Amino acid sequence: MDTLDTLRTRKKAATRQSLHEAALRLAMEHGLDGVTVEDIADAVGVSRRTFSNYFANKEDAILHADRERTGLLVSLVEGRPSGEKPWQALRAACQDLYRAHPVPDREWVAQLRLLRRHPSLLARQAGDQFALERDLIAVLLDRGHGV
């Protein structure tokens, strides 16, 4: 059963990543307003309904990698030794994250370009950053030692 769950999890992750990549590519080629959820689903060979199982809208699909990185940062902070001071834990987690991803990849650069051209997407990302700050504060407060 574990093998089946692992295979299912990997397949879902691959589909999610494919939808993200297609959304980003199509938005770069046609502009955010020139792309529909149906276009993204068609590019990956899935239905509109399948798309909706992974993302609420095209903006969420475009920002997926960003959300993955921020989720990873929160997890890295949570995984730091319990005796470490909050500031040290955050700094070490950031270093670990940037060691794993030392150079901005093409996907990240493309997303930045889209953010500059589409204020609505930038506003959504700002909301994501606010959520990251909230999550990090909660994790750091749980560590104690005074924040």
Short mmCIF file of C-alpha atoms in Angstrom, two decimals:
data_model
loop_
_atom_site.label_atom_id
_atom_site.label_comp_id
_atom_site.label_asym_id
_atom_site.label_seq_id
_atom_site.Cartn_x
_atom_site.Cartn_y
_atom_site.Cartn_z
CA MET A 1 0.00 0.00 0.00
CA ASP A 2 2.85 2.41 0.76
CA THR A 3 4.26 1.92 -2.73
CA LEU A 4 0.89 2.75 -4.28
CA ASP A 5 0.55 5.87 -2.12
CA THR A 6 4.08 6.94 -3.04
CA LEU A 7 3.41 6.41 -6.74
CA ARG A 8 0.14 8.33 -6.49
CA THR A 9 1.88 11.16 -4.62
CA ARG A 10 4.63 11.38 -7.23
CA LYS A 11 2.11 11.38 -10.07
CA LYS A 12 0.13 14.18 -8.43
CA ALA A 13 3.29 16.20 -7.87
CA ALA A 14 4.31 15.70 -11.50
CA THR A 15 0.88 16.81 -12.73
CA ARG A 16 0.95 19.86 -10.47
CA GLN A 17 4.43 20.77 -11.73
CA SER A 18 3.40 20.29 -15.37
CA LEU A 19 0.38 22.55 -14.90
CA HIS A 20 2.57 25.17 -13.25
CA GLU A 21 5.15 25.06 -16.03
CA ALA A 22 2.48 25.27 -18.73
CA ALA A 23 0.77 28.20 -17.00
CA LEU A 24 4.04 30.07 -16.72
CA ARG A 25 5.07 29.36 -20.31
CA LEU A 26 1.70 30.29 -21.79
CA ALA A 27 1.48 33.48 -19.73
CA MET A 28 4.95 34.49 -20.92
CA GLU A 29 3.99 33.79 -24.54
CA HIS A 30 0.48 35.30 -24.56
CA GLY A 31 0.31 37.52 -21.50
CA LEU A 32 -1.69 36.74 -18.39
CA ASP A 33 -4.95 37.95 -19.93
CA GLY A 34 -4.37 35.90 -23.08
CA VAL A 35 -4.34 32.57 -21.24
CA THR A 36 -7.27 30.60 -19.87
CA VAL A 37 -7.41 27.67 -17.49
CA GLU A 38 -8.62 25.60 -20.45
CA ASP A 39 -5.48 26.56 -22.41
CA ILE A 40 -3.29 25.40 -19.54
CA ALA A 41 -5.20 22.14 -19.08
CA ASP A 42 -5.06 21.45 -22.84
CA ALA A 43 -1.31 22.08 -22.92
CA VAL A 44 -0.81 19.38 -20.29
CA GLY A 45 -3.43 17.03 -21.69
CA VAL A 46 -5.78 17.09 -18.72
CA SER A 47 -9.35 18.27 -18.24
CA ARG A 48 -10.46 21.57 -16.75
CA ARG A 49 -11.75 19.58 -13.80
CA THR A 50 -8.34 18.00 -13.25
CA PHE A 51 -6.77 21.46 -13.32
CA SER A 52 -9.25 22.51 -10.62
CA ASN A 53 -8.13 19.61 -8.43
CA TYR A 54 -4.71 21.25 -8.25
CA PHE A 55 -5.27 25.00 -8.55
CA ALA A 56 -8.16 27.40 -8.04
CA ASN A 57 -7.12 29.60 -10.98
CA LYS A 58 -4.31 30.36 -13.42
CA GLU A 59 -2.65 32.80 -11.00
CA ASP A 60 -2.30 30.06 -8.39
CA ALA A 61 -0.74 27.80 -11.02
CA ILE A 62 1.76 30.49 -11.98
CA LEU A 63 2.77 31.18 -8.37
CA HIS A 64 3.05 27.49 -7.42
CA ALA A 65 6.87 27.31 -7.34
CA ASP A 66 7.03 30.41 -5.18
CA ARG A 67 4.63 28.82 -2.72
CA GLU A 68 6.67 25.63 -2.72
CA ARG A 69 9.83 27.57 -1.84
CA THR A 70 8.13 29.47 0.97
CA GLY A 71 6.64 26.26 2.34
CA LEU A 72 10.10 24.72 2.26
CA LEU A 73 11.51 27.68 4.20
CA VAL A 74 8.91 27.24 6.95
CA SER A 75 9.69 23.50 7.10
CA LEU A 76 13.42 24.18 7.30
CA VAL A 77 12.90 26.55 10.23
CA GLU A 78 10.70 23.95 11.96
CA GLY A 79 13.42 21.35 11.47
CA ARG A 80 16.18 23.37 13.11
CA PRO A 81 17.48 22.22 16.52
CA SER A 82 15.11 23.18 19.33
CA GLY A 83 17.78 24.94 21.40
CA GLU A 84 18.66 27.31 18.59
CA LYS A 85 17.54 30.92 18.98
CA PRO A 86 14.80 31.99 16.55
CA TRP A 87 16.99 34.42 14.62
CA GLN A 88 19.73 31.79 14.24
CA ALA A 89 17.17 29.20 13.10
CA LEU A 90 15.74 31.57 10.48
CA ARG A 91 19.18 32.56 9.20
CA ALA A 92 20.36 28.94 8.99
CA ALA A 93 17.14 27.88 7.23
CA CYS A 94 17.55 30.70 4.67
CA GLN A 95 21.15 29.63 4.07
CA ASP A 96 20.03 26.02 3.58
CA LEU A 97 17.31 27.10 1.15
CA TYR A 98 19.66 29.24 -0.93
CA ARG A 99 22.35 26.57 -0.89
CA ALA A 100 19.81 24.19 -2.42
CA HIS A 101 18.78 26.84 -5.01
CA PRO A 102 21.87 29.07 -5.41
CA VAL A 103 21.01 30.67 -8.74
CA PRO A 104 17.61 31.92 -9.86
CA ASP A 105 16.26 29.46 -12.41
CA ARG A 106 14.49 30.39 -15.65
CA GLU A 107 11.12 29.69 -14.09
CA TRP A 108 11.76 32.17 -11.29
CA VAL A 109 13.01 34.83 -13.71
CA ALA A 110 9.94 34.33 -15.94
CA GLN A 111 7.68 34.68 -12.91
CA LEU A 112 9.40 37.94 -11.92
CA ARG A 113 8.83 39.30 -15.42
CA LEU A 114 5.15 38.41 -15.22
CA LEU A 115 4.86 40.04 -11.81
CA ARG A 116 6.28 43.28 -13.20
CA ARG A 117 3.79 43.30 -16.08
CA HIS A 118 0.68 42.27 -14.16
CA PRO A 119 -0.13 44.15 -10.95
CA SER A 120 -2.95 41.72 -10.11
CA LEU A 121 -0.44 38.87 -10.00
CA LEU A 122 1.93 40.99 -7.92
CA ALA A 123 -0.88 41.69 -5.45
CA ARG A 124 -1.55 37.96 -5.13
CA GLN A 125 2.13 37.29 -4.51
CA ALA A 126 2.18 40.02 -1.86
CA GLY A 127 -0.64 38.17 -0.11
CA ASP A 128 1.43 34.99 -0.26
CA GLN A 129 4.38 36.83 1.28
CA PHE A 130 2.15 38.07 4.08
CA ALA A 131 1.06 34.47 4.73
CA LEU A 132 4.72 33.40 4.79
CA GLU A 133 5.53 36.07 7.35
CA ARG A 134 2.57 34.95 9.48
CA ASP A 135 3.65 31.30 9.28
CA LEU A 136 7.27 32.11 10.09
CA ILE A 137 6.25 34.24 13.08
CA ALA A 138 4.14 31.36 14.42
CA VAL A 139 7.00 28.87 14.01
CA LEU A 140 9.52 31.24 15.57
CA LEU A 141 7.24 32.02 18.51
CA ASP A 142 6.80 28.28 19.10
CA ARG A 143 10.57 28.02 19.47
CA GLY A 144 10.50 30.32 22.50
CA HIS A 145 13.72 32.09 23.51
CA GLY A 146 12.05 35.45 22.78
CA VAL A 147 11.66 36.67 19.24
#
